[in-house]
Amino acid sequence: MSSENQLSLFDDSSFNQQDLIPTDAKISIPPGTYSTMTELAQHCDRCHRCVLGDTRTHAVVGRGNLKAPIMVVGEAPGQNEDETGLPFVGKSGQLLEKILASVNLSTEQDVYIANINKCLGGYTRIITEEGSKRLNWIVKNQWSGKVLSVDPNGSLVWKQVTGWYRSRLAGRQLYQVFFSDAKSNNKGEVGYIATADHPVLTRRGWIPVEELQDDDLVATGTPAPGSRGLQVLLGSLLGDACISSSGQFLENHSIQQAAYLKLKARVLNGFRPQVKEYLAKSQNGKTYQYLSMGLAKTYYLQDLREEWYANNKKDFPITALEKLDNFGLAIWYMDNGYWRRKSTDGQIRKSIDVEIALGNITPETAQKVVKYFETQGYRTYAVFKSTWRLFFRYGEGIRFLENIAEYIPASMRYKLPEELHSIPFNIEAYQEEAVVTYWKPVIKKLLPPKPDFDVVYCIDVEDTANFVTPAGVVHNCRPPENRVPTTQEITACKPYLLEQIRLVDPKIILLTGATALKSLTGDKRAITKIRGQWLEWEGRLCMPIFHPSYLLRNPSKERGSPKWLMWQDIQAVRAKLDEIRKTT
C-alpha cells in the first residue's frame, strides 16, 4: 500500500468536528452550529462533556414554543425533570405555569423553558464543630460556622453554613421524627420537627418526611466503622474491651502496649478515641501503669452492645465471628493470646502451642468458637480452667500465626516466635479510614396543629446541601436534586444554552435564581438584591426573578413577601411584552 493510500485512511472527508461536541467540553460550540433544536437535542441526549452524563436518565433540553418571545432559564434539572426529560415539571414547574397563566402567558404560545445545566422547627439541634446548637439560634444569628454533613460517598464531613431561612408555617403539616430507641434530653425533646415535604436521607435516596416508611433506614450522621475499623472493634471486643449500657466503648492495655493502642486509635479516629494513662494496683500490691481508650457514644456502638450483650452479659455472637478476617483475628490474638514452645515439663519442643483466652463465656459459645475456627481451616479445642481457653492442635498454631503475622506491629512482635519476625508488617492496615455514616430506622409522628408554632427555619450548607440532626441527615433548603451546578458543569452546558437562545431568538429572558443569572450574564449579585430589574445582555432584555422552589418554601402572599414580589415582577414582564409587540 502506498503512503498516499495509507494517509487517505485518516483523511475521511465525511468526518466532522461537530460530531465530537458531545464527547469533550474542550470542543467549542460556535454560533450557528445547530440549524434546529432537534439537532441540538440529539447531541444533548448523548452528551458526556461533564460527569453528569454518566448518571442522568434523560438530557433535559427544553419545552414550549420554539418561536416564543419569552425564554425562562432555570439552573439544573431535578429528579422529576431527569425522569421525563422536560424542564420544570415538578412542583416548581406547576407553580411556574400558574405564575405565567396569571398574566395570560403560556408555554404553548408565549414561553420557551430551558436550563443552564425544604424547613425545620426552631428547637431542632444541629451538630456543629462548636457542639450542638439550636437551628433557630443559627438562623437568627446568621452563624456561618461548620456543621456536620454527609458527602455523596456517605462520609461524614464538616461544611460551612451559607444561608439562613425563616418562613411562616402557613398551614403545612408538621411531623416529629425520631429513632425508635431515642431518649429525650433534659428538656423532654427528642428527634426533630419538620414540615411534611422536608427531604430526609434514606437508603433509597432523599425522601420527604411524609413518605418515610417503617422499614426505611435513615442516615444518622454519626460514625460507623469502615472495613478495617470493624475488624479492630470486633477483635477488641473478643478480647477484653467492653461496651457500657450507655454505649461507651472502653478497653485497657499495659503501658508497654502504648504504640499498639495508638495504632488502634488511628484506625478508629472517626469515633474520637481518647487515650488516657492511669495507675492501678495488682493483687500483690504493686502499682502498674495502664492506658485506657474510650470511644465517643454513637448509635452504632449502642446497637453493637445490643448484639453482644443480649442478656446484659457479654457473649460472642456468631454473627461477629463470621465477620472476622485475618486482621481481626490478629487484634484478638494480640489482646488475649500468646504462644509458648516449652512443654509442661519444661522441655523445649519443635512445635509451639498457641492459646487464646476466651473469658467467661458459656459452654455453648465456646463450642461455637471451635466450630468457627474449623470453618477457617484450623483444628482447635476449648478447655475450661476457671475461664474458657482456646487451644490450637498440633501444627495448627504456627500456621495460624503465619497468616496473621503481617498485622502484628514491632511493639507486639513478642507475640510471634522468632522464625516469623521476618514477615513484613502491613502498616497500611492501620491507616485512618474515612468516617462513614451509620443507618437506622426512624419513627415519624404527625403532630396536631400548634397555634404557637407558626415559624420554621432552615439553612443552606455548602457543597453537600445537608446537615445532621438528632434523628438523621436532612436536606437543606434547596431541592435534593437541584444542587448548584459546578463551574465545570456550567462551562460544559452553557454553549448549548447559547445556541438555544439563538434558535428561539426571544425578546425577553427570565433568569430564575442567582445561578442562572451568574451563569449567563456573569452578574454575582444576590437574587434578593437584583430581582425585578431589567438588565441588558447581548442586546436582549433580561430580568432576574425568584426561582419557583424559593416561593414554595415561602408561601406567604403578604405585601413584601417573595410571592408578592413575584406577582409584581411577572406583571412587569407582561407589560414589557405588550410594549414590544406594539412597536414591532
Coordinates of C-alpha atoms in Angstrom, one line a residue:
M1 CA 0.0 0.0 0.0
S2 CA 1.4 3.4 -1.0
S3 CA 2.0 6.1 1.6
E4 CA -0.7 8.2 -0.1
N5 CA -3.2 5.4 0.3
Q6 CA -2.3 4.9 3.9
L7 CA -2.8 8.6 4.6
S8 CA -6.1 8.6 2.9
L9 CA -7.4 6.2 5.6
F10 CA -7.1 9.0 8.1
D11 CA -8.3 11.8 5.8
D12 CA -12.0 10.9 5.8
S13 CA -13.7 13.9 4.3
S14 CA -17.0 12.8 5.9
F15 CA -15.6 13.3 9.4
N16 CA -17.0 16.4 11.1
Q17 CA -15.5 18.0 14.2
Q18 CA -19.2 18.7 15.2
D19 CA -19.6 15.0 15.8
L20 CA -17.2 15.2 18.7
I21 CA -19.0 18.0 20.5
P22 CA -20.9 15.7 22.9
T23 CA -17.6 13.9 23.9
D24 CA -15.4 16.7 25.2
A25 CA -16.1 20.1 26.8
K26 CA -12.9 21.4 25.3
I27 CA -14.5 21.3 21.9
S28 CA -16.3 24.6 21.3
I29 CA -19.8 25.1 20.0
P30 CA -19.6 28.1 17.8
P31 CA -22.8 30.2 17.0
G32 CA -24.7 28.6 14.2
T33 CA -23.6 25.0 14.9
Y34 CA -27.2 23.8 15.0
S35 CA -29.8 24.6 12.5
T36 CA -32.7 23.1 14.5
M37 CA -33.5 22.4 18.1
T38 CA -33.8 18.7 17.2
E39 CA -30.2 18.6 16.1
L40 CA -29.2 20.2 19.4
A41 CA -31.3 17.8 21.4
Q42 CA -29.7 14.8 19.7
H43 CA -26.3 15.9 20.8
C44 CA -27.5 16.6 24.3
D45 CA -29.0 13.1 24.5
R46 CA -25.6 11.5 24.0
C47 CA -23.5 14.2 25.7
H48 CA -20.7 13.4 28.1
R49 CA -19.0 16.8 28.2
C50 CA -19.1 16.6 32.0
V51 CA -19.7 13.9 34.7
L52 CA -23.4 14.4 34.7
G53 CA -23.6 12.4 31.5
D54 CA -22.7 9.3 33.4
T55 CA -25.6 9.5 35.9
R56 CA -28.6 11.2 34.1
T57 CA -31.6 9.3 32.8
H58 CA -32.6 11.9 30.2
A59 CA -31.0 15.1 28.9
V60 CA -33.3 18.0 29.8
V61 CA -33.2 20.3 26.8
G62 CA -36.4 22.5 26.9
R63 CA -40.1 22.7 26.3
G64 CA -42.5 25.3 24.9
N65 CA -42.9 27.4 21.8
L66 CA -39.7 27.4 19.7
K67 CA -40.6 30.9 18.5
A68 CA -41.7 32.3 21.9
P69 CA -41.0 35.9 22.7
I70 CA -40.0 34.9 26.3
M71 CA -37.4 32.4 27.4
V72 CA -37.3 31.2 31.0
V73 CA -33.8 29.9 32.1
G74 CA -33.5 27.5 35.0
E75 CA -30.4 26.3 36.6
A76 CA -30.4 22.4 36.6
P77 CA -32.8 19.5 36.3
G78 CA -34.2 17.8 39.4
Q79 CA -35.4 14.2 39.8
N80 CA -38.7 14.8 38.0
E81 CA -37.0 16.5 35.1
D82 CA -34.4 13.8 34.8
E83 CA -37.1 11.1 34.6
T84 CA -39.2 13.0 32.0
G85 CA -36.5 14.8 30.0
L86 CA -38.5 18.1 30.4
P87 CA -37.6 21.2 32.5
F88 CA -39.8 22.4 35.3
V89 CA -42.3 19.6 35.5
G90 CA -42.3 19.0 39.3
K91 CA -44.0 21.2 42.0
S92 CA -41.7 24.2 40.9
G93 CA -42.8 23.8 37.3
Q94 CA -46.5 23.6 38.3
L95 CA -46.1 26.9 40.2
L96 CA -44.3 28.5 37.3
E97 CA -47.2 27.6 35.0
K98 CA -49.6 29.2 37.4
I99 CA -47.5 32.3 37.6
L100 CA -47.4 32.6 33.8
A101 CA -51.1 31.9 33.5
S102 CA -51.9 34.7 36.0
V103 CA -50.9 37.2 33.3
N104 CA -52.2 35.2 30.3
L105 CA -48.9 33.7 29.3
S106 CA -48.4 30.0 28.4
T107 CA -45.7 27.7 27.1
E108 CA -47.8 26.8 24.1
Q109 CA -47.7 30.3 22.7
D110 CA -45.5 32.8 24.7
V111 CA -42.8 31.0 26.6
Y112 CA -39.9 28.6 26.0
I113 CA -38.2 27.0 29.0
A114 CA -34.6 25.9 29.2
N115 CA -31.9 25.1 31.8
I116 CA -28.3 26.0 32.5
N117 CA -27.4 22.8 33.5
K118 CA -37.2 22.5 52.4
C119 CA -37.8 23.7 56.7
L120 CA -37.3 22.5 60.3
G121 CA -38.6 23.5 63.8
G122 CA -36.5 26.1 65.6
Y123 CA -35.7 23.9 68.5
T124 CA -34.0 21.3 66.3
R125 CA -30.4 20.8 67.4
I126 CA -27.7 20.8 64.7
I127 CA -24.3 19.2 65.2
T128 CA -21.6 21.8 64.7
E129 CA -17.8 22.0 65.2
E130 CA -18.6 24.0 68.4
G131 CA -21.0 21.5 69.7
S132 CA -24.8 21.2 69.4
K133 CA -26.7 24.4 68.5
R134 CA -30.4 25.2 68.1
L135 CA -31.4 25.8 64.5
N136 CA -33.4 29.0 65.3
W137 CA -30.3 30.4 67.0
I138 CA -28.1 29.6 63.9
V139 CA -30.7 31.4 61.7
K140 CA -31.3 34.4 63.9
N141 CA -27.6 35.0 64.4
Q142 CA -26.7 34.1 60.8
W143 CA -24.0 31.9 62.3
S144 CA -21.6 30.8 59.5
G145 CA -19.6 28.1 61.2
K146 CA -19.3 24.5 60.1
V147 CA -21.9 21.8 60.6
L148 CA -21.6 18.0 60.3
S149 CA -22.7 16.8 56.9
V150 CA -22.7 13.7 54.7
D151 CA -21.0 13.7 51.3
P152 CA -22.1 11.6 48.2
N153 CA -19.9 8.7 49.4
G154 CA -21.6 8.6 52.8
S155 CA -18.6 10.0 54.6
L156 CA -19.0 12.5 57.4
V157 CA -17.6 15.9 56.7
W158 CA -17.7 19.4 58.1
K159 CA -19.2 22.0 55.8
Q160 CA -19.9 25.7 56.2
V161 CA -23.4 27.3 56.6
T162 CA -24.0 29.6 53.7
G163 CA -27.7 30.7 54.0
W164 CA -30.3 31.2 56.7
Y165 CA -34.1 31.0 56.3
R166 CA -37.1 31.8 58.4
S167 CA -40.6 31.4 57.0
R168 CA -44.3 31.1 58.1
L169 CA -45.6 27.6 58.5
A170 CA -48.8 28.7 56.6
G171 CA -50.8 25.6 57.3
R172 CA -48.2 23.0 56.4
Q173 CA -48.3 19.7 58.3
L174 CA -45.6 19.0 60.8
Y175 CA -44.0 15.7 61.8
Q176 CA -41.9 14.7 64.7
V177 CA -39.1 12.3 63.6
F178 CA -37.0 10.3 66.0
F179 CA -35.2 7.0 66.3
S180 CA -37.1 4.1 67.8
D181 CA -34.7 3.9 70.8
A182 CA -34.2 7.6 71.2
K183 CA -34.2 9.1 74.6
S184 CA -35.4 12.6 75.3
N185 CA -32.9 15.2 76.6
N186 CA -33.2 17.0 79.9
K187 CA -35.9 19.3 78.4
G188 CA -38.0 16.4 77.1
E189 CA -37.0 16.9 73.5
V190 CA -36.5 14.0 71.1
G191 CA -35.6 14.0 67.4
Y192 CA -36.7 16.9 65.3
I193 CA -39.8 18.5 63.9
A194 CA -40.0 19.0 60.2
T195 CA -42.5 20.0 57.5
A196 CA -44.1 17.1 55.6
D197 CA -42.1 18.0 52.4
H198 CA -38.7 18.2 54.0
P199 CA -36.3 15.6 52.5
V200 CA -34.5 13.1 54.7
L201 CA -31.6 10.9 53.5
T202 CA -32.5 7.3 53.4
R203 CA -31.0 4.2 51.8
R204 CA -33.4 4.7 48.9
G205 CA -32.4 8.3 48.4
W206 CA -33.9 11.7 49.6
I207 CA -37.4 11.1 50.7
P208 CA -39.9 13.7 52.0
V209 CA -40.7 13.1 55.7
E210 CA -44.4 12.4 54.9
E211 CA -43.3 9.5 52.6
L212 CA -41.0 7.8 55.2
Q213 CA -41.8 4.1 55.7
D214 CA -41.3 1.9 58.7
D215 CA -38.5 -0.1 57.0
D216 CA -36.6 3.0 55.7
L217 CA -33.1 3.2 57.0
V218 CA -32.1 6.8 57.6
A219 CA -28.5 8.2 57.7
T220 CA -27.8 9.1 61.3
G221 CA -24.9 11.4 60.6
T222 CA -23.0 9.5 63.3
P223 CA -20.0 7.3 62.5
A224 CA -20.0 3.6 61.5
P225 CA -16.7 1.8 61.1
G226 CA -15.1 1.1 57.8
S227 CA -13.9 -2.4 56.9
R228 CA -10.7 -2.1 59.0
G229 CA -12.3 -0.3 61.8
L230 CA -14.8 -3.1 62.1
Q231 CA -12.0 -5.6 62.5
V232 CA -10.4 -3.6 65.2
L233 CA -13.7 -3.3 67.1
L234 CA -14.6 -7.0 66.8
G235 CA -11.1 -8.2 67.6
S236 CA -11.0 -5.9 70.7
L237 CA -14.5 -7.0 71.9
L238 CA -13.5 -10.6 71.5
G239 CA -10.6 -9.6 73.8
D240 CA -11.1 -7.6 76.9
A241 CA -12.9 -4.5 75.5
C242 CA -16.4 -3.8 76.7
I243 CA -19.4 -1.5 75.8
S244 CA -21.2 0.0 78.8
S245 CA -25.0 0.1 79.0
S246 CA -24.9 3.8 77.8
G247 CA -22.9 2.8 74.7
Q248 CA -19.4 3.8 75.9
F249 CA -16.7 1.6 74.4
L250 CA -13.7 1.1 76.7
E251 CA -10.5 -1.1 76.7
N252 CA -7.3 -1.2 78.7
H253 CA -3.7 -2.0 77.8
S254 CA -0.4 -2.1 79.7
I255 CA 1.9 0.9 79.2
Q256 CA 4.2 -1.4 77.2
Q257 CA 1.5 -1.8 74.6
A258 CA 1.1 2.0 74.1
A259 CA 2.3 2.0 70.5
Y260 CA -0.2 -0.8 69.6
L261 CA -3.1 1.0 71.3
K262 CA -2.3 4.2 69.4
L263 CA -2.4 2.2 66.1
K264 CA -5.9 1.1 67.1
A265 CA -6.9 4.6 67.9
R266 CA -5.7 5.8 64.5
V267 CA -8.0 3.3 62.6
L268 CA -10.9 4.3 64.9
N269 CA -10.3 8.1 64.6
G270 CA -13.8 8.8 63.4
F271 CA -15.1 7.7 66.8
R272 CA -13.0 10.4 68.5
P273 CA -10.9 8.0 70.7
Q274 CA -9.5 9.3 73.9
V275 CA -6.4 7.5 75.3
K276 CA -5.6 8.2 78.9
E277 CA -2.9 6.9 81.3
Y278 CA -3.7 5.7 84.8
L279 CA -2.2 3.7 87.7
A280 CA -3.7 0.5 89.2
K281 CA -2.6 -1.9 91.9
S282 CA -2.3 -5.6 91.4
Q283 CA -3.2 -8.3 93.9
N284 CA 0.4 -8.4 95.1
G285 CA 0.2 -4.7 96.0
K286 CA 2.4 -3.4 93.2
T287 CA 1.4 -0.4 91.2
Y288 CA 1.4 -0.6 87.4
Q289 CA 0.8 1.9 84.6
Y290 CA -2.0 1.3 82.2
L291 CA -3.6 3.0 79.2
S292 CA -7.3 3.2 78.5
M293 CA -9.1 4.0 75.3
G294 CA -12.6 5.2 75.2
L295 CA -14.7 6.0 72.1
A296 CA -17.5 8.5 71.8
K297 CA -21.0 7.2 72.3
T298 CA -22.7 6.6 69.0
Y299 CA -25.8 4.9 67.6
Y300 CA -23.6 2.2 66.1
L301 CA -21.9 1.3 69.4
Q302 CA -25.3 1.3 71.1
D303 CA -26.6 -1.2 68.6
L304 CA -23.4 -3.2 68.8
R305 CA -23.9 -3.5 72.5
E306 CA -27.4 -5.0 71.9
E307 CA -25.8 -7.6 69.7
W308 CA -23.0 -8.5 72.2
Y309 CA -24.9 -8.2 75.5
A310 CA -28.2 -10.0 74.7
N311 CA -28.7 -10.9 78.4
N312 CA -26.9 -7.9 79.8
K313 CA -23.8 -10.1 79.9
K314 CA -21.1 -10.1 77.2
D315 CA -21.1 -13.1 74.9
F316 CA -19.6 -13.8 71.5
P317 CA -22.4 -13.5 68.8
I318 CA -21.8 -15.9 65.9
T319 CA -22.5 -13.0 63.5
A320 CA -19.4 -11.3 64.9
L321 CA -17.2 -14.3 64.4
E322 CA -18.5 -14.7 60.8
K323 CA -17.3 -11.1 60.0
L324 CA -13.7 -11.7 61.2
D325 CA -10.8 -11.7 58.7
N326 CA -7.1 -12.2 59.4
F327 CA -6.7 -8.6 60.6
G328 CA -9.5 -9.0 63.2
L329 CA -8.0 -12.3 64.3
A330 CA -4.7 -10.6 64.7
I331 CA -6.3 -8.0 67.0
W332 CA -8.0 -10.7 69.0
Y333 CA -4.8 -12.7 69.4
M334 CA -2.7 -9.7 70.4
D335 CA -5.2 -8.7 73.0
N336 CA -5.9 -12.2 74.5
G337 CA -3.5 -14.7 73.0
Y338 CA 0.1 -16.0 73.5
W339 CA 2.4 -18.7 72.3
R340 CA 5.0 -21.0 74.0
R341 CA 7.5 -23.6 72.9
K342 CA 8.1 -25.3 76.2
S343 CA 6.0 -28.3 77.3
T344 CA 4.6 -28.5 80.8
D345 CA 7.7 -30.4 82.0
G346 CA 10.0 -27.6 80.8
Q347 CA 11.3 -29.4 77.7
I348 CA 11.9 -27.4 74.5
R349 CA 9.8 -28.7 71.6
K350 CA 10.0 -28.1 67.9
S351 CA 6.3 -27.3 67.7
I352 CA 4.7 -24.4 69.5
D353 CA 1.5 -24.1 71.5
V354 CA -0.9 -21.2 70.7
E355 CA -3.7 -20.2 73.1
I356 CA -6.4 -17.5 73.2
A357 CA -8.2 -16.6 76.4
L358 CA -12.0 -16.6 75.8
G359 CA -13.1 -15.4 79.2
N360 CA -16.4 -16.0 81.0
I361 CA -18.4 -17.2 78.1
T362 CA -21.0 -20.0 78.1
P363 CA -20.0 -23.6 77.1
E364 CA -22.3 -23.3 74.1
T365 CA -20.4 -20.2 72.9
A366 CA -17.1 -21.9 73.5
Q367 CA -18.1 -24.7 71.1
K368 CA -19.3 -22.1 68.6
V369 CA -15.8 -20.6 68.6
V370 CA -14.3 -24.1 68.0
K371 CA -16.7 -24.6 65.1
Y372 CA -15.9 -21.1 63.7
F373 CA -12.1 -21.9 63.6
E374 CA -13.0 -25.2 61.9
T375 CA -14.7 -23.3 59.1
Q376 CA -11.5 -21.3 58.8
G377 CA -9.4 -24.5 58.4
Y378 CA -8.0 -24.7 61.9
R379 CA -8.3 -27.6 64.4
T380 CA -8.9 -26.3 67.9
Y381 CA -10.4 -27.3 71.2
A382 CA -11.8 -25.3 74.2
V383 CA -10.9 -26.0 77.8
F384 CA -12.4 -24.5 81.0
K385 CA -9.7 -23.6 83.5
S386 CA -11.5 -21.0 85.8
T387 CA -12.3 -19.3 82.4
W388 CA -12.6 -20.7 78.9
R389 CA -9.4 -21.0 76.8
L390 CA -8.9 -22.0 73.2
F391 CA -6.0 -24.2 72.1
F392 CA -4.8 -24.9 68.6
R393 CA -4.0 -28.6 67.9
Y394 CA -0.5 -29.8 66.9
G395 CA 0.9 -27.9 63.9
E396 CA -2.2 -25.6 63.6
G397 CA -0.9 -22.8 65.9
I398 CA 2.2 -21.9 63.8
R399 CA 0.0 -21.8 60.6
F400 CA -2.4 -19.5 62.3
L401 CA 0.4 -17.2 63.4
E402 CA 1.9 -17.2 59.9
N403 CA -1.5 -16.0 58.5
I404 CA -1.9 -13.1 60.9
A405 CA 1.8 -12.1 61.3
E406 CA 1.7 -9.2 58.8
Y407 CA -0.8 -7.3 61.1
I408 CA 1.4 -7.6 64.2
P409 CA 3.5 -4.4 64.8
A410 CA 7.0 -4.2 66.1
S411 CA 5.9 -3.4 69.6
M412 CA 3.8 -6.6 69.7
R413 CA 6.2 -9.0 67.8
Y414 CA 7.0 -10.7 71.1
K415 CA 3.6 -12.4 70.4
L416 CA 5.3 -14.2 67.5
P417 CA 8.1 -16.9 67.5
E418 CA 11.4 -15.6 66.1
E419 CA 11.1 -17.5 62.9
L420 CA 8.1 -15.4 61.9
H421 CA 9.7 -12.0 62.6
S422 CA 10.9 -11.7 59.1
I423 CA 7.3 -11.4 57.8
P424 CA 6.9 -7.7 57.0
F425 CA 4.5 -5.6 58.9
N426 CA 1.5 -4.2 57.0
I427 CA 1.3 -0.6 58.2
E428 CA -1.4 0.2 55.6
A429 CA -4.0 -1.8 57.7
Y430 CA -3.7 0.7 60.5
Q431 CA -4.2 3.9 58.4
E432 CA -7.0 6.2 59.3
E433 CA -10.3 5.4 57.5
A434 CA -12.9 7.8 56.1
V435 CA -15.7 8.1 58.5
V436 CA -19.0 6.9 57.0
T437 CA -22.5 7.4 58.3
Y438 CA -24.5 4.8 60.2
W439 CA -28.0 4.0 59.2
K440 CA -31.0 3.4 61.5
P441 CA -34.8 3.2 61.1
V442 CA -36.8 6.2 62.4
I443 CA -40.4 6.8 63.5
K444 CA -42.5 9.7 62.2
K445 CA -45.4 11.1 64.1
L446 CA -47.9 13.6 62.6
L447 CA -48.3 16.5 65.0
P448 CA -51.6 18.3 65.7
P449 CA -51.7 22.0 64.7
K450 CA -50.0 24.2 67.2
P451 CA -51.2 27.8 67.3
D452 CA -47.9 28.9 68.8
F453 CA -45.8 27.1 66.3
D454 CA -46.1 29.2 63.2
V455 CA -42.4 29.7 62.1
V456 CA -40.0 27.2 60.7
Y457 CA -36.3 27.5 60.0
C458 CA -33.7 26.1 57.6
I459 CA -30.1 26.7 56.5
D460 CA -28.1 26.2 53.3
V461 CA -24.9 24.2 53.6
E462 CA -22.0 24.4 51.1
D463 CA -21.4 21.6 48.6
T464 CA -23.3 18.8 50.3
A465 CA -26.5 20.7 50.9
N466 CA -27.4 18.7 54.1
F467 CA -26.8 18.7 57.8
V468 CA -27.1 16.3 60.8
T469 CA -29.9 16.5 63.3
P470 CA -30.6 14.3 66.4
A471 CA -32.7 11.9 64.2
G472 CA -30.7 11.8 60.9
V473 CA -29.4 13.7 58.0
V474 CA -31.9 16.2 56.4
H475 CA -31.5 18.3 53.2
N476 CA -31.2 22.0 53.4
C477 CA -33.5 24.4 51.7
R478 CA -32.6 23.5 48.1
P479 CA -34.4 20.6 46.5
P480 CA -32.3 17.5 46.7
E481 CA -31.5 17.0 43.0
N482 CA -31.3 20.7 42.3
R483 CA -27.8 21.4 43.8
V484 CA -25.9 24.3 42.3
P485 CA -24.1 23.1 39.2
T486 CA -20.3 23.1 39.4
T487 CA -18.2 25.5 37.3
Q488 CA -17.1 22.6 35.1
E489 CA -20.7 21.5 34.5
I490 CA -21.8 25.1 33.6
T491 CA -18.9 25.5 31.3
A492 CA -19.8 22.2 29.5
C493 CA -23.5 23.0 29.2
K494 CA -23.6 26.8 28.6
P495 CA -22.8 26.6 24.9
Y496 CA -25.9 24.5 24.3
L497 CA -28.0 27.2 26.0
L498 CA -26.4 29.9 23.9
E499 CA -27.4 28.0 20.8
Q500 CA -31.0 27.6 22.2
I501 CA -31.2 31.3 22.7
R502 CA -30.0 31.9 19.2
L503 CA -32.5 29.5 17.7
V504 CA -35.5 30.7 19.7
D505 CA -34.5 34.4 19.5
P506 CA -36.6 35.6 22.5
K507 CA -37.3 39.3 23.2
I508 CA -37.2 38.7 26.9
I509 CA -35.1 36.2 29.0
L510 CA -36.2 35.5 32.6
L511 CA -33.4 34.2 34.8
T512 CA -34.7 32.0 37.7
G513 CA -32.4 32.4 40.6
A514 CA -28.8 33.5 41.2
T515 CA -27.2 30.6 39.5
A516 CA -29.0 31.2 36.2
L517 CA -28.2 34.9 36.5
K518 CA -24.5 34.4 37.2
S519 CA -24.1 31.6 34.7
L520 CA -25.5 33.5 31.7
T521 CA -24.5 37.1 32.5
G522 CA -21.7 36.8 35.0
D523 CA -23.5 39.0 37.5
K524 CA -22.8 37.8 41.0
R525 CA -25.3 39.9 42.9
A526 CA -27.8 38.1 45.3
I527 CA -31.1 37.4 43.7
T528 CA -32.9 39.3 46.5
K529 CA -30.9 42.4 45.5
I530 CA -31.5 42.3 41.8
R531 CA -34.8 40.6 41.2
G532 CA -37.3 42.6 39.2
Q533 CA -34.7 44.8 37.5
W534 CA -34.3 44.9 33.7
L535 CA -30.8 44.1 32.5
E536 CA -29.4 44.1 29.0
W537 CA -27.3 41.1 27.9
E538 CA -26.1 40.6 24.3
G539 CA -28.8 43.1 23.1
R540 CA -31.6 41.2 24.9
L541 CA -33.7 42.3 27.8
C542 CA -33.3 40.1 30.9
M543 CA -35.0 40.0 34.3
P544 CA -33.8 38.0 37.3
I545 CA -36.7 36.5 39.2
F546 CA -37.1 34.2 42.2
H547 CA -36.8 30.5 41.5
P548 CA -40.2 28.8 42.0
S549 CA -38.7 26.5 44.6
Y550 CA -37.9 29.5 46.7
L551 CA -41.6 30.6 46.5
L552 CA -42.6 27.1 47.6
R553 CA -40.5 27.5 50.7
N554 CA -42.1 30.9 51.3
P555 CA -45.8 30.5 50.7
S556 CA -46.9 33.8 52.3
K557 CA -48.6 36.3 50.0
E558 CA -48.3 39.3 52.3
R559 CA -47.1 42.5 50.9
G560 CA -43.3 42.4 50.6
S561 CA -43.2 38.6 50.7
P562 CA -41.4 36.7 47.8
K563 CA -44.7 35.6 46.3
W564 CA -46.0 39.2 46.4
L565 CA -42.8 40.4 44.8
M566 CA -43.0 37.7 42.1
W567 CA -46.5 39.0 41.3
Q568 CA -45.1 42.5 40.7
D569 CA -42.3 41.1 38.5
I570 CA -44.5 38.9 36.3
Q571 CA -46.9 41.9 35.7
A572 CA -43.9 44.0 34.6
V573 CA -42.9 41.2 32.2
R574 CA -46.4 41.1 30.7
A575 CA -46.4 44.9 30.3
K576 CA -42.9 44.9 28.7
L577 CA -44.0 42.2 26.2
D578 CA -47.1 44.2 25.3
E579 CA -44.9 47.3 24.8
I580 CA -42.5 45.4 22.5
R581 CA -45.4 43.9 20.4
K582 CA -46.8 47.4 19.8
T583 CA -43.5 48.7 18.5
T584 CA -42.7 45.7 16.2

